PDB file of C-alpha atoms in Angstrom:
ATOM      1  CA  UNK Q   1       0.000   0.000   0.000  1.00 44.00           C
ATOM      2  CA  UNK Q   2       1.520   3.485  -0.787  1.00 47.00           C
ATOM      3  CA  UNK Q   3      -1.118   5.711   1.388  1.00 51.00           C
ATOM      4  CA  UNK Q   4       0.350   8.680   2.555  1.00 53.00           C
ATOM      5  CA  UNK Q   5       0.280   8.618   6.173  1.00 48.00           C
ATOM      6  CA  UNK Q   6      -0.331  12.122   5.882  1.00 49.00           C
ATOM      7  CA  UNK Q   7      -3.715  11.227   4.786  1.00 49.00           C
ATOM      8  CA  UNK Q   8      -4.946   9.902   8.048  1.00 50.00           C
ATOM      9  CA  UNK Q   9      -4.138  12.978  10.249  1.00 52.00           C
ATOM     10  CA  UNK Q  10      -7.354  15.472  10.956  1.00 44.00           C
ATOM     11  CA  UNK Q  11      -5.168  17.700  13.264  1.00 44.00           C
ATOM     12  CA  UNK Q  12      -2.519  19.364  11.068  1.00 54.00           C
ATOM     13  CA  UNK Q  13       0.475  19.775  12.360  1.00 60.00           C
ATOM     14  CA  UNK Q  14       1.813  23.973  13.094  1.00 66.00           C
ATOM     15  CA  UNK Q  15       4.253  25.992  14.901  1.00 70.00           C
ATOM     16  CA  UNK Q  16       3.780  26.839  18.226  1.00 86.00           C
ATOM     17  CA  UNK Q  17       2.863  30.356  18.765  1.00 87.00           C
ATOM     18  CA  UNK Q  18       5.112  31.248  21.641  1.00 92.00           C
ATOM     19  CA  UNK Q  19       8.053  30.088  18.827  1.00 93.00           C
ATOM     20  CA  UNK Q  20       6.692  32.318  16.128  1.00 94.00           C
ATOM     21  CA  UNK Q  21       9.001  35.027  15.740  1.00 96.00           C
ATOM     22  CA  UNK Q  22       6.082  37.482  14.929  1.00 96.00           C
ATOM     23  CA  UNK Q  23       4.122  36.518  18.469  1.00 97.00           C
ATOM     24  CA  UNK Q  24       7.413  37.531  20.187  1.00 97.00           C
ATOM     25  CA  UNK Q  25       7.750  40.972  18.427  1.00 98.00           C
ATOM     26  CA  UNK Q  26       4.319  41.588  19.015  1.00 97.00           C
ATOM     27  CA  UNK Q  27       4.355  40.844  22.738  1.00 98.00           C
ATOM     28  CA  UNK Q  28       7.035  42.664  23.520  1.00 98.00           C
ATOM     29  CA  UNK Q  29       5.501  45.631  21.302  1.00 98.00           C
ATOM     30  CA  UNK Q  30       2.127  45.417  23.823  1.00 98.00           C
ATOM     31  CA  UNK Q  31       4.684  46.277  26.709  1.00 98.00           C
ATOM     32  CA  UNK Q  32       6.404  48.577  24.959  1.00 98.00           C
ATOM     33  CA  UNK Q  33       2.907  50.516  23.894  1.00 98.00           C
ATOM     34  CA  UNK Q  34       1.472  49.929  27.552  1.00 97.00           C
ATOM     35  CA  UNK Q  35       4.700  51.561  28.887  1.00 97.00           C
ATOM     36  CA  UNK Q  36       4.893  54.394  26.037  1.00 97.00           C
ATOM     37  CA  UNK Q  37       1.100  55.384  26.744  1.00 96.00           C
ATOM     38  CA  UNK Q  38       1.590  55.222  30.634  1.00 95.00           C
ATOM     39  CA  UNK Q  39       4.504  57.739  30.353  1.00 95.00           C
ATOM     40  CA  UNK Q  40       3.906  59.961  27.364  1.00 96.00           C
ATOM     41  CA  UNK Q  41       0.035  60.207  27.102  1.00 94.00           C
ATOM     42  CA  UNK Q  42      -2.603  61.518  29.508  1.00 89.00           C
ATOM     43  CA  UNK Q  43      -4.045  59.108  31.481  1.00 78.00           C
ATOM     44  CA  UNK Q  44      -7.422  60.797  31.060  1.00 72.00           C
ATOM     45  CA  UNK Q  45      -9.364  62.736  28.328  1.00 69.00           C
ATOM     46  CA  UNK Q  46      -7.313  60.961  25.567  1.00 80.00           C
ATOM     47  CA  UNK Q  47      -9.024  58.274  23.299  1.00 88.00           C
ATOM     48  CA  UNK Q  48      -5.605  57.228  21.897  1.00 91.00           C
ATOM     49  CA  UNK Q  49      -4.451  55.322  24.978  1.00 94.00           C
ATOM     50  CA  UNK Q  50      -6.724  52.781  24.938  1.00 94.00           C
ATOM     51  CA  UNK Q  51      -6.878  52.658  21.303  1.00 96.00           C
ATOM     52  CA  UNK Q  52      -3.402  52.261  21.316  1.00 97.00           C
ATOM     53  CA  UNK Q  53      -3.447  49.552  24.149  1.00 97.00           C
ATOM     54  CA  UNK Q  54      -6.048  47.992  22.583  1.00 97.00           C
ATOM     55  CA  UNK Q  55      -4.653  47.506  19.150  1.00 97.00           C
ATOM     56  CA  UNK Q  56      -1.468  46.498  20.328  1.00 98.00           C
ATOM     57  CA  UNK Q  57      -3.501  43.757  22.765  1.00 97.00           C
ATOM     58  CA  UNK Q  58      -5.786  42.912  20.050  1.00 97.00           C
ATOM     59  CA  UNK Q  59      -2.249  41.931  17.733  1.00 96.00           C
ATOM     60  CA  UNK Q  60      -0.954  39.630  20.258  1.00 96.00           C
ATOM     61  CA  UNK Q  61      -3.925  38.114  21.384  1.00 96.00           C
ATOM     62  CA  UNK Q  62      -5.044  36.969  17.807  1.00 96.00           C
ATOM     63  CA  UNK Q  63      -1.810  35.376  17.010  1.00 95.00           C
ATOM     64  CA  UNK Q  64      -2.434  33.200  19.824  1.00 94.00           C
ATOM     65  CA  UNK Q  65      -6.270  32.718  19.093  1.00 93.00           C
ATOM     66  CA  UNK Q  66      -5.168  32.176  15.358  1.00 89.00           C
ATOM     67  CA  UNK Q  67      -2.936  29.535  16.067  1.00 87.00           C
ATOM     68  CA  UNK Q  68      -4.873  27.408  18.835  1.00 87.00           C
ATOM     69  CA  UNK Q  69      -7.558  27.265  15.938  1.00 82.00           C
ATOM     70  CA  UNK Q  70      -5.094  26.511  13.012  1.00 76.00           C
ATOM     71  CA  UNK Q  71      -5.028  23.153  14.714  1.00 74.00           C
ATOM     72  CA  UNK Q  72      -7.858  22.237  13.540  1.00 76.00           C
ATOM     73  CA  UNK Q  73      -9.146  25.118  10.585  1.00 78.00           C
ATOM     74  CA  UNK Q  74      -6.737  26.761   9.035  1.00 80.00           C
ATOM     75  CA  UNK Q  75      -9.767  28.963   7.255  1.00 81.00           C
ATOM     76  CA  UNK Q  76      -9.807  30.494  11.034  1.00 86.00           C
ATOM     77  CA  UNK Q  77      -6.584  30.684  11.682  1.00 88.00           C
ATOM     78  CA  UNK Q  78      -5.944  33.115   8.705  1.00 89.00           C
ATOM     79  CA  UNK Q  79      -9.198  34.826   9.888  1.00 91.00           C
ATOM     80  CA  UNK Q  80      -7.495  36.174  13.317  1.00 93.00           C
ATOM     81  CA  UNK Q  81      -4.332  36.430  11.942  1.00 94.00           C
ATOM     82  CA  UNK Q  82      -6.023  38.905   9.452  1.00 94.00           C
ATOM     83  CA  UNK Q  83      -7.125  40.900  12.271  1.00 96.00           C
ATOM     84  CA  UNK Q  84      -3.985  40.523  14.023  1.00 96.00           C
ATOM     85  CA  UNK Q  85      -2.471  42.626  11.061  1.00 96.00           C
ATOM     86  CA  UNK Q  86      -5.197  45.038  10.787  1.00 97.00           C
ATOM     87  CA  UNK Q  87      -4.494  45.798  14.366  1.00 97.00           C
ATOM     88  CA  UNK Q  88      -0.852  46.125  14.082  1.00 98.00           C
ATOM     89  CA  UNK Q  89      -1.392  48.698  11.125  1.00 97.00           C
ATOM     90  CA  UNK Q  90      -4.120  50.800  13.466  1.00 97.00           C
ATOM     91  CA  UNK Q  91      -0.523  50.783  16.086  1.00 98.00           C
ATOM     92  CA  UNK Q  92       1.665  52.104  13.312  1.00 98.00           C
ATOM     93  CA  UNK Q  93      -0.757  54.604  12.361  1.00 97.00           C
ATOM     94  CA  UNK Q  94      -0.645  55.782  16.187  1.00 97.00           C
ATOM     95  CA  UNK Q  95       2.780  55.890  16.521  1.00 98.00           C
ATOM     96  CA  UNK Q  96       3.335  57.785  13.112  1.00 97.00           C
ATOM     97  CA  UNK Q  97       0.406  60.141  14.040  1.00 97.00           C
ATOM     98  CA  UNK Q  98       2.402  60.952  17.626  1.00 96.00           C
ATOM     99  CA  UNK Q  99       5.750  61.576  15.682  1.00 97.00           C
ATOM    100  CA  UNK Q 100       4.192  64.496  13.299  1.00 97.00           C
ATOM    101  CA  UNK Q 101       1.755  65.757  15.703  1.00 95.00           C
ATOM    102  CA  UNK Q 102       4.719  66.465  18.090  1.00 96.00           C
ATOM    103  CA  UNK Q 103       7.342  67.461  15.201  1.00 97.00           C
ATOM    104  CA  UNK Q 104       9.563  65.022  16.515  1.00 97.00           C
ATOM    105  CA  UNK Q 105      11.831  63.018  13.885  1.00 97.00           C
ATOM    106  CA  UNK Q 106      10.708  59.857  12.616  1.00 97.00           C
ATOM    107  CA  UNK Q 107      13.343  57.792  11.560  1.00 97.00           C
ATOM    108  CA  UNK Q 108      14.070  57.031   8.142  1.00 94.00           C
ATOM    109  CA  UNK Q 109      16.880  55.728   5.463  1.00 93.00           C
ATOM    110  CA  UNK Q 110      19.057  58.439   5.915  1.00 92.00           C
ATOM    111  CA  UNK Q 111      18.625  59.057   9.763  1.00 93.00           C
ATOM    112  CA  UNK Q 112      21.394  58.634  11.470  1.00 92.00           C
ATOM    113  CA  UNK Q 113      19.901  56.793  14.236  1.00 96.00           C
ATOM    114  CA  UNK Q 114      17.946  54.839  11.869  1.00 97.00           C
ATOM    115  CA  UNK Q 115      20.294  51.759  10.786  1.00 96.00           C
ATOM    116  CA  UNK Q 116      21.143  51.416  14.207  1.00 96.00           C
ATOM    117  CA  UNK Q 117      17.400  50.707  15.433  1.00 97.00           C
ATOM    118  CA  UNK Q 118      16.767  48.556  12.495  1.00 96.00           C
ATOM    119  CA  UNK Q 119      19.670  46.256  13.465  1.00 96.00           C
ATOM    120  CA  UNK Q 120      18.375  46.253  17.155  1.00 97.00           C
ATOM    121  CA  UNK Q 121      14.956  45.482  16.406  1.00 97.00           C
ATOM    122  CA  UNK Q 122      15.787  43.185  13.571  1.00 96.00           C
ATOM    123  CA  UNK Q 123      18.137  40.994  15.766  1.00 96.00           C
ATOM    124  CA  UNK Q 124      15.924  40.977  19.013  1.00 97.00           C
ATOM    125  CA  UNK Q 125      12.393  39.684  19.310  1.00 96.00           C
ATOM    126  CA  UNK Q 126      11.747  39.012  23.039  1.00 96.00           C
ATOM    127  CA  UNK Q 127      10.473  41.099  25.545  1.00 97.00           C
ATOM    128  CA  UNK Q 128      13.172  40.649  28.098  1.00 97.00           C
ATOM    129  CA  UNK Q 129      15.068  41.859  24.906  1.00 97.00           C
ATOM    130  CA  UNK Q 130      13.015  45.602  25.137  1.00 98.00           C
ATOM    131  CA  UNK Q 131      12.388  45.636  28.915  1.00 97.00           C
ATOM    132  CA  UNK Q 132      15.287  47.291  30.557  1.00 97.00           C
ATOM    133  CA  UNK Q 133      14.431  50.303  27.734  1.00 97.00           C
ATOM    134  CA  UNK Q 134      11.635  50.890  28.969  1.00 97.00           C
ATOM    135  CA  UNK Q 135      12.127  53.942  31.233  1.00 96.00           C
ATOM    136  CA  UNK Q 136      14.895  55.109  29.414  1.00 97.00           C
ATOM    137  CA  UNK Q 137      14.121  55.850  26.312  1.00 97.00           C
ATOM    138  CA  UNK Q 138      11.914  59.090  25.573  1.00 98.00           C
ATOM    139  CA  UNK Q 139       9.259  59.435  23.664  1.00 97.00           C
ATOM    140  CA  UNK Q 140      10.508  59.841  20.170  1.00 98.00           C
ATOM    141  CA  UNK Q 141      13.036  56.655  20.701  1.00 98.00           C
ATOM    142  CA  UNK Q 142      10.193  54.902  22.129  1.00 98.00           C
ATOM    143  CA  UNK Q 143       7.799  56.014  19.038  1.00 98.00           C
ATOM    144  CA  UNK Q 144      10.185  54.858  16.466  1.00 98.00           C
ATOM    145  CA  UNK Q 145      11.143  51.303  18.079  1.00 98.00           C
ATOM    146  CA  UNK Q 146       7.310  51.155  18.318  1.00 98.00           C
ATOM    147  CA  UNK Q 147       7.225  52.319  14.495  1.00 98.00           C
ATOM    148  CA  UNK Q 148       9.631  49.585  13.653  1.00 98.00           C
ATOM    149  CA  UNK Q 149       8.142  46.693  15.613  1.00 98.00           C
ATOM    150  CA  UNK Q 150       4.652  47.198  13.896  1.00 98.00           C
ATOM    151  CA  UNK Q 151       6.508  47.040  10.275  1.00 97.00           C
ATOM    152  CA  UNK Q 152       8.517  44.009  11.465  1.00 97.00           C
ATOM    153  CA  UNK Q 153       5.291  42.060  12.480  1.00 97.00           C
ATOM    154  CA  UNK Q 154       3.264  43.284   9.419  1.00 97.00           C
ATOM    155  CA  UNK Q 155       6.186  41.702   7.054  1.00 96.00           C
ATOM    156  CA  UNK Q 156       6.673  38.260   9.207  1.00 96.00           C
ATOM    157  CA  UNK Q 157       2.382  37.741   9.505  1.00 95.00           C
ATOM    158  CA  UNK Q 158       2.334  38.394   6.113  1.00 94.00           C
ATOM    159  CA  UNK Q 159       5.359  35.498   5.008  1.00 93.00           C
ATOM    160  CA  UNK Q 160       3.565  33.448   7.051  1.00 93.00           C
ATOM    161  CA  UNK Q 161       0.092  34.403   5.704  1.00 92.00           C
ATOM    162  CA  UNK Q 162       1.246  33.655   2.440  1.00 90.00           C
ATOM    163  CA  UNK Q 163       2.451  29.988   3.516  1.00 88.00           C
ATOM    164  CA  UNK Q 164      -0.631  29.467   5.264  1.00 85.00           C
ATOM    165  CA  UNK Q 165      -2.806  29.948   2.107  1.00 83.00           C
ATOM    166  CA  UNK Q 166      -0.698  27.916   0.155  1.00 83.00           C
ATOM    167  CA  UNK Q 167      -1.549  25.182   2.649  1.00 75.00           C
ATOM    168  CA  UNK Q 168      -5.298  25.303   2.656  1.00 70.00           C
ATOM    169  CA  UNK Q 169      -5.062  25.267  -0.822  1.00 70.00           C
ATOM    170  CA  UNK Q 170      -3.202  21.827  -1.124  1.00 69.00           C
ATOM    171  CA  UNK Q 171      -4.781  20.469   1.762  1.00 68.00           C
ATOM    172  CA  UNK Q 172      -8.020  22.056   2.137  1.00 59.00           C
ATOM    173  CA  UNK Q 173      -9.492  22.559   5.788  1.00 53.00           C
ATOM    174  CA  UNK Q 174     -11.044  20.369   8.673  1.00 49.00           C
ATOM    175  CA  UNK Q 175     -13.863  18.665   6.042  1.00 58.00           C
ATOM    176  CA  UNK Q 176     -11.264  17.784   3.489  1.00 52.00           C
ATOM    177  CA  UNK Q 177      -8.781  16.191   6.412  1.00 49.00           C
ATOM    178  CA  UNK Q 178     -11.261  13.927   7.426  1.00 50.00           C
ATOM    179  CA  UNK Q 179     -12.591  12.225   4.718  1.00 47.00           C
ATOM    180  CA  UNK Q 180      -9.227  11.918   3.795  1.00 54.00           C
ATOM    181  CA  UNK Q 181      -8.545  10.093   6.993  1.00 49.00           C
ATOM    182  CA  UNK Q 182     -11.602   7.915   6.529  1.00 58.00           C
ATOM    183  CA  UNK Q 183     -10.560   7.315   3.032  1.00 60.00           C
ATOM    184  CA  UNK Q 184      -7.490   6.573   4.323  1.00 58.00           C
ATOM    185  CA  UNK Q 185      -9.227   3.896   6.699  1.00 55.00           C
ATOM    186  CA  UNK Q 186     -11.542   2.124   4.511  1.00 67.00           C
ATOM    187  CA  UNK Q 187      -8.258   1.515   2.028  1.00 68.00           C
ATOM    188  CA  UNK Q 188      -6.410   0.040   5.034  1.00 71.00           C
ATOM    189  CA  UNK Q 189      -9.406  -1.760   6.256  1.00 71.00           C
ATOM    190  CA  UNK Q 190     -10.265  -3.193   2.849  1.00 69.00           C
ATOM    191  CA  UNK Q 191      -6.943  -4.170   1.882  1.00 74.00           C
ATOM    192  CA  UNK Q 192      -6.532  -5.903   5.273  1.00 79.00           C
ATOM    193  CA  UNK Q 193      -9.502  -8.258   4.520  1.00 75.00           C
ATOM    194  CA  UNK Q 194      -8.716  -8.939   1.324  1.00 79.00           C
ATOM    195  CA  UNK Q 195      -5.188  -9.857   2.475  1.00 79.00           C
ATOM    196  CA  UNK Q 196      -7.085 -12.247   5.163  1.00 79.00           C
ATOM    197  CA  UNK Q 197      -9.279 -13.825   2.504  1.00 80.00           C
ATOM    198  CA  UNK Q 198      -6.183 -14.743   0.515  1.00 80.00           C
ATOM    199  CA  UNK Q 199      -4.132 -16.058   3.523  1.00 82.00           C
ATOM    200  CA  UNK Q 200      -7.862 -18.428   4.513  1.00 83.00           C
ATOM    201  CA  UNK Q 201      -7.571 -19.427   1.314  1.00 80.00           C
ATOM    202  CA  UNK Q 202      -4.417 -20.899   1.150  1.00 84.00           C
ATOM    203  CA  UNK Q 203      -5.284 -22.660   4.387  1.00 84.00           C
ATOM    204  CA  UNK Q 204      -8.099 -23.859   3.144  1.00 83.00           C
ATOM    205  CA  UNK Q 205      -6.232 -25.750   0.281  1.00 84.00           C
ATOM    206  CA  UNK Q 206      -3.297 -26.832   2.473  1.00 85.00           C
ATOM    207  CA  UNK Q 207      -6.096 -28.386   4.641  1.00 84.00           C
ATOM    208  CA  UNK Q 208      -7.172 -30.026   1.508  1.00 83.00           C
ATOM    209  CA  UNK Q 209      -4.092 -31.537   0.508  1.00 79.00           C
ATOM    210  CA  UNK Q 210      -3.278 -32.952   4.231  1.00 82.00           C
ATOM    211  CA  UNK Q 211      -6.553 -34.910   4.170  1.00 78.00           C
ATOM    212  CA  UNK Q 212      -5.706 -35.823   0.525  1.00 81.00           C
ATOM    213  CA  UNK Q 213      -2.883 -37.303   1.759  1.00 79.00           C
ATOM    214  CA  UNK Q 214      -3.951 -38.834   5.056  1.00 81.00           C
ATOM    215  CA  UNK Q 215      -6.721 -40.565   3.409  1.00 80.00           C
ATOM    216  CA  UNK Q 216      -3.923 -42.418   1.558  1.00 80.00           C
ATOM    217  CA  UNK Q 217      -2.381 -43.092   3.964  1.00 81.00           C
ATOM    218  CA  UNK Q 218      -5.085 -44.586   5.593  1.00 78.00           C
ATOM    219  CA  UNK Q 219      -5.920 -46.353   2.393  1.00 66.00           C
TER     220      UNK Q 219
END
């Protein structure tokens, strides 16, 4: 038999979120926004705190809702992930938004200070990476790491996007895996019997030709 044993599984197999490179950029830019608004912003009369707390929550929480329910439909997985993204582009918004509002610099090719936080951010994902930063950077620095995170994310959910379609299109979703796996049963199942029929059957003649031969004996 050459069934793949692929066939049989329902659950398909993923990455752990906590391992996802994107989940750890994103939680450590939740802290980093939670810590930015708590210093910077007023802590009443200003709708952009929680928006910005929110959007940054509603990132990391949907990578990990996304990928709990990947294991078993990948059409929902790339549902939260979706929204995942569409939150992390509301936090890039906010931090852009701060920068010009404020006239403070926003860090570009050319900055000077700009290769230097792409190469930090680039190489570090973690938050224990971000965390001693936290009360030492001001607000621009902050703005721009936060600027820089939300990009990083965007590009890594969207890779990752892109792999996950290509997977529900070769493999289909929860439906598709388990008729497979029942296909993938009844093949075994049927192909075991036969195999028993053939092996009875060859008894069955064997038994033939020892009371053939007894009888001679006998005779």
């Amino acid at each position: 038999m050459d069934n793949n044993p692929n066939d049989h599984k329902v659950l398909r197999s993923h990455t752990n979120w906590k391992d996802l490179f994107f989940y750890q950029k994103a939680d450590a830019l939740y802290q980093l926004t939670f810590s930015f608004c708590d210093r910077f912003l007023p802590e009443y009369g200003d709708r952009t705190v929680d928006q910005m707390v929110q959007a940054a929550r509603s990132g990391k929480q949907n990578i990990i809702e996304g990928s709990e329910d990947g294991l078993t439909s990948t059409e929902m997985e790339l549902k939260l992930l979706n929204v995942a993204r569409a939150s992390v582009h509301e936090l890039r918004e906010d931090y852009r938004d701060y920068l010009v509002s404020r006239h403070l610099n926003h860090w570009r090719k050319g900055n000077p200070r700009y290769a230097a936080m792409q190469q930090f951010t680039s190489q570090h994902n973690r938050l224990e990476d971000y965390q001693p930063y936290f009360t030492k950077w001001n607000d621009e620095e902050m703005a721009n790491i936060g600027y820089a995170l939300c990009c990083q994310v965007d590009a890594l959910m969207n890779g990752y996007l892109e792999k996950l379609e290509r997977t529900f299109v070769e493999e289909g979703g929860i439906k598709e895996r388990m008729h497979r796996a029942r296909t993938g049963y009844r093949q075994e199942q049927d192909a075991r019997l036969k195999l028993l029929e053939a092996e009875n059957a060859q008894l069955k003649q064997k038994i033939q030709e020892l009371e053939q031969i007894i009888a001679r004996l006998k005779g």
